[in-house]
Structure formats: structure tokens, C-alpha cells
Amino acid sequence: MRKQTGITLVSLVITIIVMLILAGVSLSMVMGDSSVLEQAKEAVENTNIGMVKDNISMAWASAKAQLIVDKAKGAINESDYFSKDALNGRLNDGSVMKINYKKTEKSELIYKLKEDEFYEVLIENNGEIASVERIEYVEYIEVATLDELQTAISEGKRYFRLLNNITISSNVEISSPDKVEITSVDNTFSMFTVDNTGNLTLKNIVLDGENKWKINVSDHANLSEPSSMEYNKKYENIPLISSTGIVKFGEGCEIKRYYTQPGADYGSPIIKIDGESAKLIIDSLEVYNCIGQVAFVTGGECVINSINAHDNWFFGNNAGMIVIKNADMTFNNGTIQNNVMRMRDMGMFISMGSSKIVLNNCTINNNFSTKNGSNTNGALIGTRDGGIIEMNGGVIENNIGFRAGAISTRWNGSDKIYLNAGTIRNNATMLDSFKYASIFAD
């Protein structure tokens, strides 16, 4: 009989187990936290940081040497030697994107080493590099006209700074298949002015106030006053959009991180709509991390088909989110939640004069409205001087107001509230002397 040779089942199993163990060890060496790949990435990053230090140090030393020479010849402006353009003229590699030069403290600059590789560099006043840290940084394209903006969007650019106001006098659509962010170089002008012949439509446009805060409305009792919060831009009596024509927010639009000056009679709105033929149409808009007032509509019309306003601090004397004066607002759909309001009159919406607010299908929940002054109602929605509120559906729940948790009227016997349908529940008032947790009529 011929002898059979081979391996037993036990041997095969043992061999497979050993191979799996070896494969696991190999993968760990290649893919783990202390793996070859991670060590290689760390080595590359350390090399990049060394290059950043060398490049900035040489440019800085060159600028310092030229400063000393020129200083001996007469009066000079020291900061000119350490401007973005001056340093870039001395660099052999990379570029300075922005710099905050300080003569007696650490200077801060953003340095671009390669495409999509940005570093924040802190420099001592003696020229030594204090720290280098890789960061995410957005390169904004500066534009001055509507044509420049629309051309750059069509080329796939996504981040823009307006150098000046853009006036809209005809039918204009600013849109993109992907979201585009627009801000301004400073807080001295409105981004867009729409005159009475203009019709501006925005789609997938994000309007950014560039303040870095994140408002924690869950801790509303300890929320700092706006004046004590650190901010980059504060718009004083300058709306983001000022219109006597038509403004429409289409799909994918956002407004974020704006700070408008509080305290004026009707605040300082982000959007100002003024005129009998003026109209604000919101088909899709998210508003978050803003301080101030969103919109003031007088003499025209506001139609809200879809909005999500959350994590804002609405601050002013009359109403925080939207004031309707001698105008009409129809709220068809949307959510207003997790906002803090500190008002003299109402918190969310106010209908003034010959105005009417119609709530068809909205959700207003988990908002907090407190007082700003002694003569305060602090409700979420209110009327005064003959305004009308009509509720045909939706939910108002789990809100806290100063005198009323949901709806309030004041100052004029001609104010009217019509509750045709919808749900108002679980709202509360801050004052023990006012037991009207949801509705207050004065």
C-alpha cells in the first residue's frame, strides 16, 4: 500500500491561528496609534513645522534688520515692516494669509505652507517663534460687484468677503449647487440693498457674521450680557439686508453668528423690510448663534414657509425675532426652539398697529423670554396698538415667559387674538403674581 502524506486537521487549525495572530500584529504595527503610518505622519508634520519656523524666522529677521536701518534715517511706521505684503515679499516659500502685529506682545499670523496646509504662528516681540499649530483655515475671495460674486460662484468658489455694498435693482438670483458662505470685510455697510424695483433670491447661501461664540441657551440664567461677550463684528444700525423690494430665501440658506446692536426701540435687525410693496419670503432658512433681531417688516408682507431658528439670543426693547408693523406675516411652517429673549415687550413676534400675524403650522418650544426693564410682558408672541394674532394650527409648548409663556396683548383694547386651532400647553410664567401661564391680556 502506498503511504499517504499530508497535514492533520489540528495542524491546519493551528497554522491558521498562527497566521491570524501574525496578521493582527502586522496590521497593528501598520495601522495602530503607534503604527508605522502614524509615526510617518508625525515625522512629516514635524518637518513641516520646522519649515514654517525657519521660513517665518528668516522673513521676520530680515524685516527687523531693515527696520533698524531705516529707523536710523528718520521716523518710520514699524507695523508697515510686518504687514502681510511686506513679509510675503521676504518669504522664499509659502505665504502669510493674515497677521495681527503687536509691538510689545506676541504677534499672531496665519501661514500657508502648501495647498490646504495652514498654520497659526505666535511670535514673541523679540522675533522668537513661541508656537506653531496646524489649523483649518478658509481662504476668502474678496469681491466688489455682483458680477464678480456670481462669476466666482460659477467657477466653484465657496467663500467670499464683500468689499462693499451690492445694490439689487432687478430680478437677481444668487445660487449654487453647494453651500456658499458670504461675509463682509467689516461692519460699516449692508451686504445687499434691494430697491423697490429689485427682487433678490438666495439659494444655498450662508450669510456669516464671523463671531466665534456658541450661545448656550440651556444656561439662560447665567448668559452674559452682549456687551461683555467677545466678538469680532458688531453691526450698529446696519442691517445685513435692507430692502424696499422683494427678498426671498430659497433652499439651503443660513444666517449665523451675527451680532446686531441691541437696545434701540426696534432693535437693529439683520433684515430690514420697509415699504408697502416690500416683501420677505422665507422658503428655507436656518438662523442660529445670532444676537439681536432677525427682521423688522413695516408696511409690507412676510411669508414664512420653512424656518429653523435655534440657539439665538434675541435682545431689544420690543421684539426679538420679527417685528411686524403695519404689515402682515403668515407663518406656514417651521420651528422656533432653544432661544433666549430679553425684551421690554414681547419675545418672539410682535404685531403692531394695523398688522396681522397668522400662525398656520409652526412649532415654538423650549424658549425663554425674560424682561428688559420694568414695563414688561415677556411673552413669546404679542400684539400692541391694534395688532392681530390668529392661530390656525401648530404647537406652542414648554416655553417660559415673564408674564405669559405663550401669547400676550397690551396697551390697546383693539388688539385681538383668534385661537382657531392648534395646541398651547406646558408653558410657564416667571411671576407668582401672574398665574396666566400661557395667555395674558392687559
mmCIF file with all atom_site columns, C-alpha atoms in Angstrom, residues 188-295:
data_model
loop_
_atom_site.group_PDB
_atom_site.id
_atom_site.type_symbol
_atom_site.label_atom_id
_atom_site.label_alt_id
_atom_site.label_comp_id
_atom_site.label_asym_id
_atom_site.label_entity_id
_atom_site.label_seq_id
_atom_site.pdbx_PDB_ins_code
_atom_site.Cartn_x
_atom_site.Cartn_y
_atom_site.Cartn_z
_atom_site.occupancy
_atom_site.B_iso_or_equiv
_atom_site.pdbx_formal_charge
_atom_site.auth_seq_id
_atom_site.auth_comp_id
_atom_site.auth_asym_id
_atom_site.auth_atom_id
_atom_site.pdbx_PDB_model_num
ATOM 1   C CA . THR A 1 188 ? -19.716 99.503  8.147  1.00 0.00 ? 188 THR A CA 1
ATOM 2   C CA . PHE A 1 189 ? -22.164 98.594  5.374  1.00 0.00 ? 189 PHE A CA 1
ATOM 3   C CA . SER A 1 190 ? -25.080 96.331  4.486  1.00 0.00 ? 190 SER A CA 1
ATOM 4   C CA . MET A 1 191 ? -24.217 93.371  2.283  1.00 0.00 ? 191 MET A CA 1
ATOM 5   C CA . PHE A 1 192 ? -27.212 93.807  -0.002 1.00 0.00 ? 192 PHE A CA 1
ATOM 6   C CA . THR A 1 193 ? -29.565 96.725  -0.623 1.00 0.00 ? 193 THR A CA 1
ATOM 7   C CA . VAL A 1 194 ? -32.676 95.828  -2.620 1.00 0.00 ? 194 VAL A CA 1
ATOM 8   C CA . ASP A 1 195 ? -34.511 98.833  -4.010 1.00 0.00 ? 195 ASP A CA 1
ATOM 9   C CA . ASN A 1 196 ? -38.225 98.929  -4.840 1.00 0.00 ? 196 ASN A CA 1
ATOM 10  C CA . THR A 1 197 ? -37.611 97.545  -8.335 1.00 0.00 ? 197 THR A CA 1
ATOM 11  C CA . GLY A 1 198 ? -35.366 94.766  -7.067 1.00 0.00 ? 198 GLY A CA 1
ATOM 12  C CA . ASN A 1 199 ? -36.093 91.094  -6.425 1.00 0.00 ? 199 ASN A CA 1
ATOM 13  C CA . LEU A 1 200 ? -33.298 89.138  -4.721 1.00 0.00 ? 200 LEU A CA 1
ATOM 14  C CA . THR A 1 201 ? -33.448 85.330  -4.425 1.00 0.00 ? 201 THR A CA 1
ATOM 15  C CA . LEU A 1 202 ? -30.807 83.405  -2.458 1.00 0.00 ? 202 LEU A CA 1
ATOM 16  C CA . LYS A 1 203 ? -30.287 79.633  -2.695 1.00 0.00 ? 203 LYS A CA 1
ATOM 17  C CA . ASN A 1 204 ? -27.683 77.613  -0.774 1.00 0.00 ? 204 ASN A CA 1
ATOM 18  C CA . ILE A 1 205 ? -26.245 80.854  0.560  1.00 0.00 ? 205 ILE A CA 1
ATOM 19  C CA . VAL A 1 206 ? -24.852 81.115  4.107  1.00 0.00 ? 206 VAL A CA 1
ATOM 20  C CA . LEU A 1 207 ? -24.526 84.661  5.497  1.00 0.00 ? 207 LEU A CA 1
ATOM 21  C CA . ASP A 1 208 ? -21.882 84.637  8.222  1.00 0.00 ? 208 ASP A CA 1
ATOM 22  C CA . GLY A 1 209 ? -21.284 87.317  10.857 1.00 0.00 ? 209 GLY A CA 1
ATOM 23  C CA . GLU A 1 210 ? -17.977 85.630  11.762 1.00 0.00 ? 210 GLU A CA 1
ATOM 24  C CA . ASN A 1 211 ? -18.368 85.836  15.530 1.00 0.00 ? 211 ASN A CA 1
ATOM 25  C CA . LYS A 1 212 ? -16.845 82.730  17.068 1.00 0.00 ? 212 LYS A CA 1
ATOM 26  C CA . TRP A 1 213 ? -19.185 82.284  20.003 1.00 0.00 ? 213 TRP A CA 1
ATOM 27  C CA . LYS A 1 214 ? -21.581 79.419  20.513 1.00 0.00 ? 214 LYS A CA 1
ATOM 28  C CA . ILE A 1 215 ? -24.583 80.577  22.512 1.00 0.00 ? 215 ILE A CA 1
ATOM 29  C CA . ASN A 1 216 ? -25.544 78.148  25.275 1.00 0.00 ? 216 ASN A CA 1
ATOM 30  C CA . VAL A 1 217 ? -29.225 78.881  25.767 1.00 0.00 ? 217 VAL A CA 1
ATOM 31  C CA . SER A 1 218 ? -29.678 75.961  28.157 1.00 0.00 ? 218 SER A CA 1
ATOM 32  C CA . ASP A 1 219 ? -27.934 78.086  30.793 1.00 0.00 ? 219 ASP A CA 1
ATOM 33  C CA . HIS A 1 220 ? -30.050 81.178  30.141 1.00 0.00 ? 220 HIS A CA 1
ATOM 34  C CA . ALA A 1 221 ? -29.892 82.411  33.753 1.00 0.00 ? 221 ALA A CA 1
ATOM 35  C CA . ASN A 1 222 ? -26.115 82.832  33.528 1.00 0.00 ? 222 ASN A CA 1
ATOM 36  C CA . LEU A 1 223 ? -25.903 84.053  29.944 1.00 0.00 ? 223 LEU A CA 1
ATOM 37  C CA . SER A 1 224 ? -23.563 87.048  29.725 1.00 0.00 ? 224 SER A CA 1
ATOM 38  C CA . GLU A 1 225 ? -24.742 90.432  28.529 1.00 0.00 ? 225 GLU A CA 1
ATOM 39  C CA . PRO A 1 226 ? -23.896 91.010  24.842 1.00 0.00 ? 226 PRO A CA 1
ATOM 40  C CA . SER A 1 227 ? -21.612 93.914  25.779 1.00 0.00 ? 227 SER A CA 1
ATOM 41  C CA . SER A 1 228 ? -19.417 91.578  27.842 1.00 0.00 ? 228 SER A CA 1
ATOM 42  C CA . MET A 1 229 ? -19.109 88.853  25.195 1.00 0.00 ? 229 MET A CA 1
ATOM 43  C CA . GLU A 1 230 ? -16.070 88.702  22.941 1.00 0.00 ? 230 GLU A CA 1
ATOM 44  C CA . TYR A 1 231 ? -16.981 89.409  19.340 1.00 0.00 ? 231 TYR A CA 1
ATOM 45  C CA . ASN A 1 232 ? -15.327 90.162  16.015 1.00 0.00 ? 232 ASN A CA 1
ATOM 46  C CA . LYS A 1 233 ? -18.057 92.237  14.389 1.00 0.00 ? 233 LYS A CA 1
ATOM 47  C CA . LYS A 1 234 ? -20.990 94.176  15.767 1.00 0.00 ? 234 LYS A CA 1
ATOM 48  C CA . TYR A 1 235 ? -23.398 95.813  13.341 1.00 0.00 ? 235 TYR A CA 1
ATOM 49  C CA . GLU A 1 236 ? -24.816 99.047  14.780 1.00 0.00 ? 236 GLU A CA 1
ATOM 50  C CA . ASN A 1 237 ? -27.970 100.174 12.979 1.00 0.00 ? 237 ASN A CA 1
ATOM 51  C CA . ILE A 1 238 ? -26.695 98.500  9.807  1.00 0.00 ? 238 ILE A CA 1
ATOM 52  C CA . PRO A 1 239 ? -28.853 95.613  8.573  1.00 0.00 ? 239 PRO A CA 1
ATOM 53  C CA . LEU A 1 240 ? -27.316 92.734  6.703  1.00 0.00 ? 240 LEU A CA 1
ATOM 54  C CA . ILE A 1 241 ? -30.013 93.130  4.040  1.00 0.00 ? 241 ILE A CA 1
ATOM 55  C CA . SER A 1 242 ? -32.003 96.350  3.593  1.00 0.00 ? 242 SER A CA 1
ATOM 56  C CA . SER A 1 243 ? -34.923 96.165  1.195  1.00 0.00 ? 243 SER A CA 1
ATOM 57  C CA . THR A 1 244 ? -37.804 98.148  -0.198 1.00 0.00 ? 244 THR A CA 1
ATOM 58  C CA . GLY A 1 245 ? -38.286 95.397  -2.788 1.00 0.00 ? 245 GLY A CA 1
ATOM 59  C CA . ILE A 1 246 ? -38.548 91.604  -2.539 1.00 0.00 ? 246 ILE A CA 1
ATOM 60  C CA . VAL A 1 247 ? -36.146 89.295  -0.703 1.00 0.00 ? 247 VAL A CA 1
ATOM 61  C CA . LYS A 1 248 ? -36.520 85.522  -0.919 1.00 0.00 ? 248 LYS A CA 1
ATOM 62  C CA . PHE A 1 249 ? -34.558 82.842  0.938  1.00 0.00 ? 249 PHE A CA 1
ATOM 63  C CA . GLY A 1 250 ? -34.694 79.605  -1.029 1.00 0.00 ? 250 GLY A CA 1
ATOM 64  C CA . GLU A 1 251 ? -33.348 76.136  -0.302 1.00 0.00 ? 251 GLU A CA 1
ATOM 65  C CA . GLY A 1 252 ? -30.259 75.687  1.871  1.00 0.00 ? 252 GLY A CA 1
ATOM 66  C CA . CYS A 1 253 ? -29.972 79.242  3.228  1.00 0.00 ? 253 CYS A CA 1
ATOM 67  C CA . GLU A 1 254 ? -28.472 80.085  6.628  1.00 0.00 ? 254 GLU A CA 1
ATOM 68  C CA . ILE A 1 255 ? -27.767 83.138  8.782  1.00 0.00 ? 255 ILE A CA 1
ATOM 69  C CA . LYS A 1 256 ? -25.258 82.556  11.556 1.00 0.00 ? 256 LYS A CA 1
ATOM 70  C CA . ARG A 1 257 ? -23.090 84.317  14.150 1.00 0.00 ? 257 ARG A CA 1
ATOM 71  C CA . TYR A 1 258 ? -24.439 87.845  13.605 1.00 0.00 ? 258 TYR A CA 1
ATOM 72  C CA . TYR A 1 259 ? -24.350 90.481  16.330 1.00 0.00 ? 259 TYR A CA 1
ATOM 73  C CA . THR A 1 260 ? -26.687 93.405  15.745 1.00 0.00 ? 260 THR A CA 1
ATOM 74  C CA . GLN A 1 261 ? -26.713 96.328  18.136 1.00 0.00 ? 261 GLN A CA 1
ATOM 75  C CA . PRO A 1 262 ? -29.379 95.769  20.850 1.00 0.00 ? 262 PRO A CA 1
ATOM 76  C CA . GLY A 1 263 ? -31.269 98.400  22.779 1.00 0.00 ? 263 GLY A CA 1
ATOM 77  C CA . ALA A 1 264 ? -32.783 100.572 20.037 1.00 0.00 ? 264 ALA A CA 1
ATOM 78  C CA . ASP A 1 265 ? -36.583 100.895 20.017 1.00 0.00 ? 265 ASP A CA 1
ATOM 79  C CA . TYR A 1 266 ? -36.993 98.149  17.446 1.00 0.00 ? 266 TYR A CA 1
ATOM 80  C CA . GLY A 1 267 ? -33.513 96.749  17.748 1.00 0.00 ? 267 GLY A CA 1
ATOM 81  C CA . SER A 1 268 ? -31.127 96.724  14.828 1.00 0.00 ? 268 SER A CA 1
ATOM 82  C CA . PRO A 1 269 ? -32.437 93.969  12.549 1.00 0.00 ? 269 PRO A CA 1
ATOM 83  C CA . ILE A 1 270 ? -30.397 91.628  10.412 1.00 0.00 ? 270 ILE A CA 1
ATOM 84  C CA . ILE A 1 271 ? -33.061 92.033  7.703  1.00 0.00 ? 271 ILE A CA 1
ATOM 85  C CA . LYS A 1 272 ? -34.980 95.287  7.271  1.00 0.00 ? 272 LYS A CA 1
ATOM 86  C CA . ILE A 1 273 ? -38.053 95.267  5.010  1.00 0.00 ? 273 ILE A CA 1
ATOM 87  C CA . ASP A 1 274 ? -39.674 98.677  4.505  1.00 0.00 ? 274 ASP A CA 1
ATOM 88  C CA . GLY A 1 275 ? -42.424 99.790  2.130  1.00 0.00 ? 275 GLY A CA 1
ATOM 89  C CA . GLU A 1 276 ? -45.931 98.858  1.018  1.00 0.00 ? 276 GLU A CA 1
ATOM 90  C CA . SER A 1 277 ? -44.644 96.746  -1.890 1.00 0.00 ? 277 SER A CA 1
ATOM 91  C CA . ALA A 1 278 ? -41.757 95.225  0.092  1.00 0.00 ? 278 ALA A CA 1
ATOM 92  C CA . LYS A 1 279 ? -41.862 91.516  0.844  1.00 0.00 ? 279 LYS A CA 1
ATOM 93  C CA . LEU A 1 280 ? -39.811 88.951  2.759  1.00 0.00 ? 280 LEU A CA 1
ATOM 94  C CA . ILE A 1 281 ? -40.339 85.328  1.660  1.00 0.00 ? 281 ILE A CA 1
ATOM 95  C CA . ILE A 1 282 ? -38.643 82.555  3.629  1.00 0.00 ? 282 ILE A CA 1
ATOM 96  C CA . ASP A 1 283 ? -38.918 79.196  1.880  1.00 0.00 ? 283 ASP A CA 1
ATOM 97  C CA . SER A 1 284 ? -35.914 77.708  3.687  1.00 0.00 ? 284 SER A CA 1
ATOM 98  C CA . LEU A 1 285 ? -33.749 79.401  6.332  1.00 0.00 ? 285 LEU A CA 1
ATOM 99  C CA . GLU A 1 286 ? -31.787 78.323  9.393  1.00 0.00 ? 286 GLU A CA 1
ATOM 100 C CA . VAL A 1 287 ? -30.889 81.072  11.888 1.00 0.00 ? 287 VAL A CA 1
ATOM 101 C CA . TYR A 1 288 ? -28.507 80.244  14.744 1.00 0.00 ? 288 TYR A CA 1
ATOM 102 C CA . ASN A 1 289 ? -25.924 81.715  17.103 1.00 0.00 ? 289 ASN A CA 1
ATOM 103 C CA . CYS A 1 290 ? -27.097 85.261  16.423 1.00 0.00 ? 290 CYS A CA 1
ATOM 104 C CA . ILE A 1 291 ? -27.593 88.129  18.859 1.00 0.00 ? 291 ILE A CA 1
ATOM 105 C CA . GLY A 1 292 ? -30.081 90.883  18.104 1.00 0.00 ? 292 GLY A CA 1
ATOM 106 C CA . GLN A 1 293 ? -33.213 90.963  15.966 1.00 0.00 ? 293 GLN A CA 1
ATOM 107 C CA . VAL A 1 294 ? -33.754 88.907  12.819 1.00 0.00 ? 294 VAL A CA 1
ATOM 108 C CA . ALA A 1 295 ? -36.260 91.006  10.853 1.00 0.00 ? 295 ALA A CA 1
#
